[in-house]
Amino acid sequence: MGAFHGLLGLSGGQLAGVIAIAIFTLCIYRRYLSPISHVPGPFVASFTRLWHIHRILKGDQNLELIRLHDKHGHLVRIAPNEISLSHPSAIKKILSAPLHKGPWYKVIAFPDGRFQSPMGATDPAIKNELSRHLSAAYTLPNLLRSEDGIDATLSRLFTWFDRFSTQKKAIELADWFTFATSDVIGEVIFSKPMGFLEAGKDIDNTIANSHAQAAYVSIAGFFRWVHVALLSNRFVTWLGIAPWGHLINTAMSAIKERMDRPDVERVDALGHWLRMLESTRSFDGKLGSGKARMEEHEVRSAAFGAIAAGNETVAAGLQAFVYYMIRCPGAWERARKEVDEVLGGEGGEGGPGGVVSYASAQKMVYLQACIKEALRIFGPASMGLPRVVGKGGMTFDEYTIPEGVIVSVNIWVMHHSKEIWGEDAREFNPDRWFRPNAASLEKYFIPWGAGYSSCPGPNIAKIELSKICATLVRDYEFDQVDPKQEWSWKAYFTAVPGGWPVYVKKRGHH
């Protein structure tokens, strides 16, 4: 350090002064001279990302953004080079446009930072090609080929619920819904449930640890170089010491087992991916050209992505359905009447039976409206979706946003916009989906994102939500241990609630 001081001809105190002046100058530029300095927002956010990180760690970034947009309007500056948008056209102009994703996404890489995944790729051309390698597995007809396996998995959940009803035992739905969605993902991806419902407990604290992992990823995206240095590098991969946990270890084991037995034919997602892997072996194009071969790491990355993104998000949606329905007078009874009518009209029983089929659940229009409203009022994804403004910039209201600025759309902000949804935007009201303007609102309903980088698995979520919610309404009732107790949650990249224990009652058992 002394040699460095001597090279500059400065003492330690002088060097500290130079650094302080440089930081102060940078802050002044960002706050008052930046091309987006005129955009309103928190004072601290104008010169540092720390304001945003503080709100993420506090767990209320979604609610704070709603408050700020209520105060400032369509544009809110949340970082030196990022603007949050709530303009009704933001979904179309930002998410549905072929803009590069913000650099935050690069943190999503498996097994380490050397590889690109559909979610982590920021170039639309590369992201789209990676997605094409995987997309056949996510079509609704292909997923429904696993419906018998899904039913067998969900039957284990409802067997537990029957037991809890008899025992009059209070449970946390957060745990049991996550056990179920994790097992369903395993069944859909590689025909092997994760084992949570069989064990009836959290295995190796996988679910308990997921909240800390979610907080880490939410922050690590802004400091990717630290993440790569600590975890996401080839040395850690080579040593095999990455802390993936039970879910990923089970997935990687299932993939290795299948790769070691290429003669095994399955209709699950892994089967589709392995066939795509084989069919593209002769391709030699550059990634993003449309003719790049699929690589083995893409199969592992796809399984990682499906598991990481597909269990707690759907579980949160299931919780939201029950939580808001039991607080909405008459909603559960109205939905049950519809379920009974649909199943009775098909020649089935109105009372308890097997898991409701996806096809039958789609005929239950009020039930589907309740599911949509639960996802609108409590979207599982609570962090903004950032994109980079392209050449020519873009204009919202009187503001022109220059090229290179990050613009983000927060799903909660859009779903709670009174400008879009009306004065009751922040109330749970399934009947809004039967109003004359309901069709025009569909373009603002984005629980799984929108555009080229939307969630690849919404069909899995639709199947799970439809089947589970229909069966719950038909066969069970839920009473909170403390009806006045509100649930709690932290809004990291996703918002997963908990802390509202309930009693499960089997229909007809009081």
Short mmCIF file of C-alpha atoms in Angstrom, two decimals:
data_model
loop_
_atom_site.label_atom_id
_atom_site.label_comp_id
_atom_site.label_asym_id
_atom_site.label_seq_id
_atom_site.Cartn_x
_atom_site.Cartn_y
_atom_site.Cartn_z
CA MET A 1 0.00 0.00 0.00
CA GLY A 2 2.93 2.32 0.80
CA ALA A 3 4.37 1.77 -2.69
CA PHE A 4 0.96 2.64 -4.15
CA HIS A 5 0.88 5.85 -2.15
CA GLY A 6 4.38 6.70 -3.29
CA LEU A 7 3.50 6.06 -6.93
CA LEU A 8 0.68 8.58 -6.69
CA GLY A 9 2.69 10.96 -4.56
CA LEU A 10 -0.12 11.03 -1.99
CA SER A 11 -0.27 10.29 1.69
CA GLY A 12 -2.90 7.95 3.10
CA GLY A 13 -5.07 10.87 4.16
CA GLN A 14 -4.76 12.54 0.78
CA LEU A 15 -5.68 9.34 -1.04
CA ALA A 16 -8.74 8.93 1.18
CA GLY A 17 -9.69 12.52 0.36
CA VAL A 18 -9.37 11.90 -3.39
CA ILE A 19 -11.58 8.80 -3.11
CA ALA A 20 -14.15 10.71 -1.07
CA ILE A 21 -14.24 13.53 -3.62
CA ALA A 22 -14.65 11.01 -6.48
CA ILE A 23 -17.56 9.30 -4.72
CA PHE A 24 -19.17 12.66 -3.90
CA THR A 25 -18.80 13.80 -7.53
CA LEU A 26 -20.35 10.55 -8.78
CA CYS A 27 -23.29 10.99 -6.41
CA ILE A 28 -23.82 14.57 -7.54
CA TYR A 29 -23.77 13.48 -11.19
CA ARG A 30 -26.21 10.64 -10.63
CA ARG A 31 -28.58 12.75 -8.59
CA TYR A 32 -28.60 16.01 -10.58
CA LEU A 33 -26.93 15.51 -13.99
CA SER A 34 -27.98 12.00 -15.05
CA PRO A 35 -30.28 11.73 -18.11
CA ILE A 36 -32.97 10.35 -15.77
CA SER A 37 -32.38 12.79 -12.88
CA HIS A 38 -35.78 14.34 -13.56
CA VAL A 39 -37.61 11.08 -12.77
CA PRO A 40 -39.05 11.19 -9.23
CA GLY A 41 -38.26 8.63 -6.57
CA PRO A 42 -36.51 8.12 -3.24
CA PHE A 43 -33.56 10.48 -2.82
CA VAL A 44 -31.09 7.74 -1.90
CA ALA A 45 -32.13 5.60 -4.89
CA SER A 46 -30.93 8.29 -7.27
CA PHE A 47 -27.29 7.63 -6.46
CA THR A 48 -27.09 4.07 -5.10
CA ARG A 49 -28.70 0.64 -5.54
CA LEU A 50 -28.63 0.25 -1.75
CA TRP A 51 -32.13 1.73 -1.37
CA HIS A 52 -33.57 -1.06 -3.53
CA ILE A 53 -31.51 -3.72 -1.77
CA HIS A 54 -32.74 -2.44 1.60
CA ARG A 55 -36.37 -2.80 0.48
CA ILE A 56 -35.69 -6.32 -0.83
CA LEU A 57 -34.12 -7.44 2.44
CA LYS A 58 -36.90 -5.78 4.41
CA GLY A 59 -39.31 -7.85 2.32
CA ASP A 60 -41.68 -5.09 1.24
CA GLN A 61 -40.30 -3.94 -2.12
CA ASN A 62 -43.63 -4.69 -3.85
CA LEU A 63 -45.75 -2.70 -1.40
CA GLU A 64 -43.24 0.17 -1.33
CA LEU A 65 -43.29 0.37 -5.14
CA ILE A 66 -47.09 0.49 -5.12
CA ARG A 67 -46.92 3.35 -2.59
CA LEU A 68 -44.32 5.23 -4.62
CA HIS A 69 -46.28 4.90 -7.87
CA ASP A 70 -49.40 6.13 -6.04
CA LYS A 71 -47.36 9.16 -4.97
CA HIS A 72 -45.29 9.91 -8.10
CA GLY A 73 -47.21 8.44 -11.01
CA HIS A 74 -46.17 6.15 -13.86
CA LEU A 75 -42.38 6.50 -13.48
CA VAL A 76 -40.36 5.99 -10.30
CA ARG A 77 -36.58 5.94 -10.14
CA ILE A 78 -35.50 3.02 -7.94
CA ALA A 79 -31.75 2.96 -8.71
CA PRO A 80 -29.21 5.25 -10.42
CA ASN A 81 -29.96 3.64 -13.79
CA GLU A 82 -33.34 1.95 -13.27
CA ILE A 83 -36.90 3.22 -13.56
CA SER A 84 -39.99 1.31 -12.44
CA LEU A 85 -42.97 1.75 -14.78
CA SER A 86 -46.70 1.47 -14.02
CA HIS A 87 -48.00 2.95 -17.29
CA PRO A 88 -50.78 0.79 -18.83
CA SER A 89 -48.68 0.42 -21.99
CA ALA A 90 -45.59 -0.71 -20.08
CA ILE A 91 -46.37 -4.41 -20.46
CA LYS A 92 -46.60 -4.12 -24.23
CA LYS A 93 -43.73 -1.67 -24.72
CA ILE A 94 -41.32 -3.30 -22.28
CA LEU A 95 -42.12 -6.93 -21.48
CA SER A 96 -43.66 -7.87 -24.84
CA ALA A 97 -40.91 -6.14 -26.82
CA PRO A 98 -37.63 -7.87 -27.80
CA LEU A 99 -35.54 -5.81 -25.38
CA HIS A 100 -32.47 -7.25 -23.72
CA LYS A 101 -33.08 -8.29 -20.14
CA GLY A 102 -31.31 -6.45 -17.36
CA PRO A 103 -27.95 -7.81 -16.17
CA TRP A 104 -29.51 -9.02 -12.90
CA TYR A 105 -30.75 -12.15 -14.70
CA LYS A 106 -27.21 -13.41 -15.35
CA VAL A 107 -27.10 -14.69 -11.78
CA ILE A 108 -29.48 -17.48 -12.88
CA ALA A 109 -26.95 -19.98 -14.18
CA PHE A 110 -26.53 -23.72 -13.59
CA PRO A 111 -24.29 -25.39 -12.64
CA ASP A 112 -22.17 -22.23 -12.68
CA GLY A 113 -21.64 -18.87 -14.38
CA ARG A 114 -20.01 -20.38 -17.47
CA PHE A 115 -23.37 -21.58 -18.77
CA GLN A 116 -26.50 -19.80 -19.99
CA SER A 117 -30.06 -20.76 -19.18
CA PRO A 118 -33.31 -19.47 -20.70
CA MET A 119 -33.98 -17.35 -17.64
CA GLY A 120 -30.39 -16.16 -17.29
CA ALA A 121 -29.80 -15.31 -20.96
CA THR A 122 -30.22 -11.58 -21.52
CA ASP A 123 -30.06 -11.62 -25.35
CA PRO A 124 -33.56 -12.35 -26.77
CA ALA A 125 -32.18 -14.43 -29.66
CA ILE A 126 -30.17 -16.67 -27.34
CA LYS A 127 -32.98 -16.92 -24.80
CA ASN A 128 -35.49 -17.90 -27.49
CA GLU A 129 -33.23 -20.61 -28.92
CA LEU A 130 -32.56 -22.09 -25.50
CA SER A 131 -36.30 -22.07 -24.84
CA ARG A 132 -37.08 -23.79 -28.15
CA HIS A 133 -34.94 -26.72 -27.06
CA LEU A 134 -37.23 -27.18 -24.07
CA SER A 135 -40.63 -25.91 -25.14
CA ALA A 136 -42.21 -29.18 -26.35
CA ALA A 137 -42.18 -30.49 -22.80
CA TYR A 138 -44.29 -27.57 -21.58
CA THR A 139 -47.20 -27.77 -24.03
CA LEU A 140 -50.52 -28.52 -22.36
CA PRO A 141 -51.21 -31.78 -24.30
CA ASN A 142 -47.78 -33.19 -23.40
CA LEU A 143 -48.10 -32.21 -19.74
CA LEU A 144 -51.55 -33.79 -19.50
CA ARG A 145 -50.01 -37.10 -20.49
CA SER A 146 -48.65 -37.09 -16.94
CA GLU A 147 -52.05 -36.43 -15.37
CA ASP A 148 -52.40 -39.94 -13.92
CA GLY A 149 -49.05 -39.52 -12.18
CA ILE A 150 -50.08 -36.08 -10.95
CA ASP A 151 -53.31 -37.55 -9.56
CA ALA A 152 -51.38 -40.26 -7.71
CA THR A 153 -49.13 -37.60 -6.20
CA LEU A 154 -51.99 -35.31 -5.18
CA SER A 155 -53.86 -38.26 -3.65
CA ARG A 156 -51.08 -38.45 -1.08
CA LEU A 157 -51.72 -34.80 -0.16
CA PHE A 158 -55.43 -35.39 0.30
CA THR A 159 -54.78 -38.53 2.34
CA TRP A 160 -52.81 -36.36 4.74
CA PHE A 161 -55.63 -33.80 4.80
CA ASP A 162 -58.13 -36.57 5.65
CA ARG A 163 -55.89 -37.59 8.53
CA PHE A 164 -55.56 -34.02 9.81
CA SER A 165 -59.34 -33.63 9.64
CA THR A 166 -59.85 -36.70 11.81
CA GLN A 167 -57.14 -35.63 14.26
CA LYS A 168 -58.42 -32.03 14.34
CA LYS A 169 -54.78 -31.02 14.01
CA ALA A 170 -53.73 -27.50 12.97
CA ILE A 171 -51.33 -27.36 10.02
CA GLU A 172 -49.37 -24.82 7.99
CA LEU A 173 -50.67 -24.89 4.43
CA ALA A 174 -47.42 -23.27 3.33
CA ASP A 175 -45.59 -26.49 4.14
CA TRP A 176 -48.07 -28.96 2.70
CA PHE A 177 -48.76 -27.08 -0.51
CA THR A 178 -45.01 -26.78 -1.10
CA PHE A 179 -44.55 -30.50 -0.43
CA ALA A 180 -47.25 -31.20 -3.02
CA THR A 181 -46.04 -28.81 -5.72
CA SER A 182 -42.45 -30.03 -5.30
CA ASP A 183 -43.58 -33.63 -5.73
CA VAL A 184 -45.72 -32.74 -8.75
CA ILE A 185 -42.77 -30.99 -10.41
CA GLY A 186 -40.70 -34.12 -9.87
CA GLU A 187 -43.44 -36.25 -11.42
CA VAL A 188 -43.85 -33.98 -14.43
CA ILE A 189 -40.14 -33.46 -15.08
CA PHE A 190 -38.73 -36.96 -14.55
CA SER A 191 -41.56 -39.23 -13.30
CA LYS A 192 -40.20 -39.24 -9.77
CA PRO A 193 -41.80 -37.31 -6.89
CA MET A 194 -39.36 -35.56 -4.56
CA GLY A 195 -40.54 -37.60 -1.59
CA PHE A 196 -41.98 -34.85 0.61
CA LEU A 197 -45.53 -36.20 0.73
CA GLU A 198 -44.33 -39.74 1.33
CA ALA A 199 -42.17 -38.56 4.22
CA GLY A 200 -44.78 -36.09 5.43
CA LYS A 201 -42.07 -33.60 6.36
CA ASP A 202 -39.47 -31.20 5.06
CA ILE A 203 -36.48 -33.25 3.90
CA ASP A 204 -33.08 -31.88 4.95
CA ASN A 205 -34.71 -28.50 5.75
CA THR A 206 -35.07 -27.89 2.01
CA ILE A 207 -38.22 -25.79 2.27
CA ALA A 208 -37.08 -24.01 5.42
CA ASN A 209 -33.81 -22.97 3.78
CA SER A 210 -35.43 -21.78 0.56
CA HIS A 211 -36.36 -18.36 1.96
CA ALA A 212 -32.76 -17.49 2.78
CA GLN A 213 -31.73 -18.77 -0.66
CA ALA A 214 -34.37 -16.56 -2.31
CA ALA A 215 -33.09 -13.51 -0.44
CA TYR A 216 -29.53 -14.33 -1.47
CA VAL A 217 -30.36 -14.68 -5.17
CA SER A 218 -32.40 -11.47 -5.16
CA ILE A 219 -29.35 -9.55 -3.96
CA ALA A 220 -26.63 -11.57 -5.70
CA GLY A 221 -27.95 -10.52 -9.11
CA PHE A 222 -26.67 -7.00 -8.41
CA PHE A 223 -23.25 -8.30 -7.34
CA ARG A 224 -22.77 -11.16 -9.78
CA TRP A 225 -18.97 -11.02 -9.58
CA VAL A 226 -19.17 -11.83 -5.88
CA HIS A 227 -21.57 -14.70 -6.57
CA VAL A 228 -19.27 -16.12 -9.25
CA ALA A 229 -16.22 -15.79 -7.01
CA LEU A 230 -17.92 -17.55 -4.09
CA LEU A 231 -20.20 -20.16 -5.65
CA SER A 232 -20.88 -19.98 -9.36
CA ASN A 233 -17.50 -20.99 -10.75
CA ARG A 234 -15.92 -24.05 -12.32
CA PHE A 235 -13.79 -24.80 -9.24
CA VAL A 236 -16.82 -25.14 -6.95
CA THR A 237 -18.57 -27.21 -9.65
CA TRP A 238 -15.51 -29.47 -9.98
CA LEU A 239 -15.34 -29.98 -6.22
CA GLY A 240 -19.08 -30.74 -6.13
CA ILE A 241 -19.63 -28.65 -3.01
CA ALA A 242 -22.33 -26.23 -4.22
CA PRO A 243 -25.10 -26.15 -1.58
CA TRP A 244 -27.93 -27.21 -3.89
CA GLY A 245 -29.84 -29.32 -1.37
CA HIS A 246 -32.33 -32.16 -1.65
CA LEU A 247 -34.40 -30.87 -4.59
CA ILE A 248 -31.52 -30.34 -7.00
CA ASN A 249 -29.61 -33.41 -5.83
CA THR A 250 -32.69 -35.57 -6.45
CA ALA A 251 -33.15 -34.02 -9.90
CA MET A 252 -29.53 -34.51 -10.93
CA SER A 253 -29.64 -38.12 -9.72
CA ALA A 254 -32.79 -38.78 -11.78
CA ILE A 255 -31.25 -37.21 -14.89
CA LYS A 256 -28.04 -39.26 -14.54
CA GLU A 257 -30.06 -42.43 -14.07
CA ARG A 258 -32.03 -41.77 -17.26
CA MET A 259 -28.95 -40.82 -19.27
CA ASP A 260 -27.33 -44.06 -18.20
CA ARG A 261 -30.36 -45.91 -19.60
CA PRO A 262 -31.13 -44.23 -22.94
CA ASP A 263 -33.45 -47.11 -23.90
CA VAL A 264 -36.03 -45.98 -21.32
CA GLU A 265 -38.87 -44.07 -23.01
CA ARG A 266 -41.00 -41.75 -20.90
CA VAL A 267 -43.58 -39.10 -21.69
CA ASP A 268 -42.25 -36.73 -19.04
CA ALA A 269 -40.36 -33.49 -19.69
CA LEU A 270 -36.98 -35.17 -19.34
CA GLY A 271 -37.97 -37.59 -22.11
CA HIS A 272 -38.73 -34.67 -24.45
CA TRP A 273 -35.45 -32.95 -23.61
CA LEU A 274 -33.35 -36.07 -24.17
CA ARG A 275 -35.01 -36.62 -27.55
CA MET A 276 -34.29 -32.98 -28.46
CA LEU A 277 -30.70 -33.47 -27.32
CA GLU A 278 -30.34 -36.38 -29.72
CA SER A 279 -32.12 -34.72 -32.65
CA THR A 280 -29.88 -31.63 -32.64
CA ARG A 281 -26.50 -33.39 -32.37
CA SER A 282 -25.74 -32.62 -36.01
CA PHE A 283 -26.40 -28.88 -35.62
CA ASP A 284 -23.32 -26.67 -35.63
CA GLY A 285 -24.70 -23.12 -35.57
CA LYS A 286 -23.80 -20.44 -33.05
CA LEU A 287 -26.15 -20.06 -30.09
CA GLY A 288 -28.79 -17.55 -31.12
CA SER A 289 -28.60 -18.45 -34.82
CA GLY A 290 -31.53 -20.86 -34.67
CA LYS A 291 -29.33 -23.84 -35.56
CA ALA A 292 -27.35 -24.44 -32.37
CA ARG A 293 -27.21 -27.95 -30.96
CA MET A 294 -28.68 -28.62 -27.55
CA GLU A 295 -26.02 -29.35 -24.92
CA GLU A 296 -26.26 -31.75 -21.98
CA HIS A 297 -25.92 -28.94 -19.46
CA GLU A 298 -29.16 -27.44 -20.85
CA VAL A 299 -31.06 -30.52 -19.65
CA ARG A 300 -29.69 -30.11 -16.13
CA SER A 301 -30.27 -26.37 -16.24
CA ALA A 302 -33.88 -26.90 -17.36
CA ALA A 303 -34.55 -29.26 -14.47
CA PHE A 304 -32.91 -26.79 -12.07
CA GLY A 305 -35.06 -23.94 -13.43
CA ALA A 306 -38.31 -25.91 -13.27
CA ILE A 307 -37.71 -26.98 -9.68
CA ALA A 308 -36.39 -23.65 -8.43
CA ALA A 309 -39.22 -21.65 -10.00
CA GLY A 310 -42.10 -24.10 -9.99
CA ASN A 311 -42.71 -25.27 -6.45
CA GLU A 312 -43.05 -22.28 -4.11
CA THR A 313 -44.65 -20.02 -6.73
CA VAL A 314 -47.56 -22.41 -7.27
CA ALA A 315 -47.73 -23.14 -3.55
CA ALA A 316 -48.07 -19.40 -2.94
CA GLY A 317 -50.91 -19.28 -5.46
CA LEU A 318 -52.68 -22.16 -3.68
CA GLN A 319 -52.28 -20.40 -0.35
CA ALA A 320 -53.64 -17.18 -1.80
CA PHE A 321 -56.69 -19.05 -3.12
CA VAL A 322 -57.58 -20.50 0.29
CA TYR A 323 -56.60 -17.38 2.25
CA TYR A 324 -58.76 -14.97 0.27
CA MET A 325 -61.63 -17.36 -0.38
CA ILE A 326 -62.27 -18.04 3.31
CA ARG A 327 -62.24 -14.27 3.89
CA CYS A 328 -64.75 -13.58 1.12
CA PRO A 329 -68.26 -14.27 2.42
CA GLY A 330 -70.08 -16.89 0.39
CA ALA A 331 -67.23 -17.50 -2.07
CA TRP A 332 -66.36 -21.05 -0.94
CA GLU A 333 -70.00 -22.12 -0.92
CA ARG A 334 -70.62 -20.59 -4.35
CA ALA A 335 -67.58 -22.32 -5.79
CA ARG A 336 -68.59 -25.64 -4.22
CA LYS A 337 -72.06 -25.41 -5.73
CA GLU A 338 -70.49 -24.91 -9.17
CA VAL A 339 -68.07 -27.81 -8.67
CA ASP A 340 -70.92 -30.10 -7.66
CA GLU A 341 -73.01 -29.01 -10.66
CA VAL A 342 -70.18 -29.57 -13.14
CA LEU A 343 -69.19 -32.96 -11.74
CA GLY A 344 -72.81 -34.03 -11.27
CA GLY A 345 -73.61 -32.98 -14.85
CA GLU A 346 -70.80 -35.25 -16.03
CA GLY A 347 -72.38 -38.18 -14.26
CA GLY A 348 -70.06 -37.92 -11.28
CA GLU A 349 -70.70 -37.58 -7.59
CA GLY A 350 -71.15 -34.22 -5.95
CA GLY A 351 -69.48 -35.50 -2.79
CA PRO A 352 -65.89 -36.54 -2.08
CA GLY A 353 -64.12 -38.61 -4.69
CA GLY A 354 -60.86 -38.75 -6.62
CA VAL A 355 -58.78 -35.81 -7.74
CA VAL A 356 -60.79 -33.55 -10.06
CA SER A 357 -59.58 -33.74 -13.66
CA TYR A 358 -58.10 -30.72 -15.40
CA ALA A 359 -60.76 -30.94 -18.11
CA SER A 360 -63.57 -30.80 -15.55
CA ALA A 361 -61.95 -27.96 -13.61
CA GLN A 362 -61.78 -25.86 -16.78
CA LYS A 363 -65.59 -25.95 -16.96
CA MET A 364 -65.87 -24.30 -13.54
CA VAL A 365 -65.91 -20.65 -14.59
CA TYR A 366 -66.40 -19.16 -11.13
CA LEU A 367 -63.66 -21.33 -9.65
CA GLN A 368 -61.30 -20.23 -12.43
CA ALA A 369 -62.20 -16.59 -11.75
CA CYS A 370 -61.35 -17.12 -8.07
CA ILE A 371 -57.98 -18.64 -8.98
CA LYS A 372 -57.20 -15.73 -11.30
CA GLU A 373 -58.23 -13.18 -8.70
CA ALA A 374 -56.04 -14.84 -6.07
CA LEU A 375 -53.07 -14.66 -8.45
CA ARG A 376 -53.89 -11.04 -9.27
CA ILE A 377 -54.15 -9.85 -5.69
CA PHE A 378 -51.15 -11.91 -4.49
CA GLY A 379 -48.80 -12.60 -7.37
CA PRO A 380 -46.00 -15.05 -6.50
CA ALA A 381 -43.39 -12.94 -8.34
CA SER A 382 -42.79 -9.77 -6.34
CA MET A 383 -39.61 -8.35 -7.89
CA GLY A 384 -39.54 -6.06 -10.90
CA LEU A 385 -38.81 -7.55 -14.33
CA PRO A 386 -35.97 -5.40 -15.78
CA ARG A 387 -35.26 -4.71 -19.45
CA VAL A 388 -32.70 -2.45 -21.13
CA VAL A 389 -33.97 0.40 -23.32
CA GLY A 390 -32.81 -0.07 -26.92
CA LYS A 391 -31.70 2.33 -29.63
CA GLY A 392 -33.87 5.40 -30.01
CA GLY A 393 -35.07 5.28 -26.42
CA MET A 394 -38.74 5.11 -25.45
CA THR A 395 -41.31 7.61 -24.28
CA PHE A 396 -43.91 7.44 -21.51
CA ASP A 397 -46.02 10.48 -20.74
CA GLU A 398 -43.72 13.50 -20.94
CA TYR A 399 -40.60 11.46 -20.20
CA THR A 400 -38.19 10.19 -22.84
CA ILE A 401 -36.03 7.39 -21.47
CA PRO A 402 -32.66 7.15 -23.22
CA GLU A 403 -30.94 4.04 -24.57
CA GLY A 404 -29.19 1.91 -21.97
CA VAL A 405 -31.44 2.77 -19.04
CA ILE A 406 -33.01 -0.20 -17.23
CA VAL A 407 -36.81 -0.11 -17.15
CA SER A 408 -38.69 -2.58 -14.98
CA VAL A 409 -42.29 -3.66 -14.63
CA ASN A 410 -43.39 -4.97 -11.24
CA ILE A 411 -46.28 -7.42 -11.42
CA TRP A 412 -47.70 -6.29 -8.08
CA VAL A 413 -47.69 -2.66 -9.20
CA MET A 414 -49.58 -3.55 -12.40
CA HIS A 415 -52.02 -5.87 -10.64
CA HIS A 416 -52.83 -3.27 -7.97
CA SER A 417 -53.17 -0.30 -10.31
CA LYS A 418 -56.45 1.53 -9.73
CA GLU A 419 -56.01 3.14 -13.13
CA ILE A 420 -56.29 -0.29 -14.73
CA TRP A 421 -58.48 -2.32 -12.36
CA GLY A 422 -60.68 0.39 -10.83
CA GLU A 423 -61.11 1.69 -7.31
CA ASP A 424 -61.45 -1.84 -5.91
CA ALA A 425 -58.09 -2.89 -7.40
CA ARG A 426 -56.72 -3.85 -3.99
CA GLU A 427 -59.71 -5.94 -2.99
CA PHE A 428 -60.27 -9.63 -3.66
CA ASN A 429 -63.32 -9.73 -5.93
CA PRO A 430 -63.67 -12.71 -8.33
CA ASP A 431 -66.73 -11.10 -9.91
CA ARG A 432 -64.51 -8.51 -11.60
CA TRP A 433 -63.81 -11.25 -14.17
CA PHE A 434 -67.49 -11.23 -15.17
CA ARG A 435 -67.76 -7.49 -15.75
CA PRO A 436 -68.27 -6.14 -19.30
CA ASN A 437 -64.64 -4.98 -19.47
CA ALA A 438 -63.15 -8.29 -18.28
CA ALA A 439 -61.80 -9.30 -21.69
CA SER A 440 -59.92 -6.02 -22.02
CA LEU A 441 -58.22 -6.61 -18.66
CA GLU A 442 -56.63 -9.90 -19.71
CA LYS A 443 -53.60 -8.13 -21.19
CA TYR A 444 -52.83 -6.66 -17.76
CA PHE A 445 -53.04 -10.02 -15.97
CA ILE A 446 -49.43 -11.22 -15.89
CA PRO A 447 -48.84 -13.49 -12.86
CA TRP A 448 -46.20 -15.43 -14.81
CA GLY A 449 -44.74 -12.45 -16.66
CA ALA A 450 -45.24 -11.54 -20.31
CA GLY A 451 -43.40 -11.63 -23.60
CA TYR A 452 -40.42 -13.72 -24.66
CA SER A 453 -39.11 -14.07 -21.10
CA SER A 454 -42.29 -15.09 -19.35
CA CYS A 455 -42.29 -18.17 -17.15
CA PRO A 456 -41.96 -21.33 -19.32
CA GLY A 457 -44.20 -23.38 -17.08
CA PRO A 458 -47.57 -21.62 -16.75
CA ASN A 459 -49.33 -24.72 -18.05
CA ILE A 460 -47.92 -26.76 -15.16
CA ALA A 461 -49.19 -24.10 -12.78
CA LYS A 462 -52.63 -24.05 -14.42
CA ILE A 463 -52.94 -27.82 -14.13
CA GLU A 464 -51.92 -27.85 -10.47
CA LEU A 465 -54.02 -24.86 -9.45
CA SER A 466 -57.11 -26.08 -11.29
CA LYS A 467 -57.00 -29.65 -10.02
CA ILE A 468 -56.01 -28.88 -6.44
CA CYS A 469 -58.38 -25.94 -5.93
CA ALA A 470 -61.35 -27.80 -7.42
CA THR A 471 -60.69 -30.82 -5.20
CA LEU A 472 -60.20 -28.66 -2.11
CA VAL A 473 -63.46 -26.82 -2.67
CA ARG A 474 -65.39 -30.04 -3.28
CA ASP A 475 -63.98 -32.05 -0.36
CA TYR A 476 -62.71 -29.72 2.36
CA GLU A 477 -63.25 -26.62 4.45
CA PHE A 478 -60.59 -24.56 6.21
CA ASP A 479 -60.81 -22.60 9.45
CA GLN A 480 -57.95 -20.48 10.73
CA VAL A 481 -56.83 -21.19 14.27
CA ASP A 482 -57.06 -17.43 14.80
CA PRO A 483 -59.47 -15.98 12.21
CA LYS A 484 -58.14 -12.46 12.88
CA GLN A 485 -54.52 -13.38 12.22
CA GLU A 486 -53.11 -12.17 8.93
CA TRP A 487 -50.46 -14.15 7.14
CA SER A 488 -46.85 -12.96 6.90
CA TRP A 489 -44.42 -12.95 3.99
CA LYS A 490 -41.24 -11.45 2.61
CA ALA A 491 -41.10 -10.16 -0.96
CA TYR A 492 -37.76 -11.29 -2.35
CA PHE A 493 -37.75 -12.41 -5.99
CA THR A 494 -40.89 -14.29 -5.05
CA ALA A 495 -43.32 -13.79 -2.17
CA VAL A 496 -44.15 -16.94 -0.23
CA PRO A 497 -46.59 -16.48 2.68
CA GLY A 498 -46.91 -18.45 5.91
CA GLY A 499 -47.75 -18.08 9.57
CA TRP A 500 -51.50 -18.69 9.42
CA PRO A 501 -52.21 -22.19 10.78
CA VAL A 502 -55.54 -23.74 9.84
CA TYR A 503 -57.77 -26.65 10.71
CA VAL A 504 -58.76 -28.87 7.80
CA LYS A 505 -62.29 -30.27 7.86
CA LYS A 506 -63.40 -33.03 5.50
CA ARG A 507 -66.74 -32.26 3.87
CA GLY A 508 -69.56 -33.62 5.96
CA HIS A 509 -67.34 -34.19 9.02
CA HIS A 510 -68.02 -31.69 11.79
#
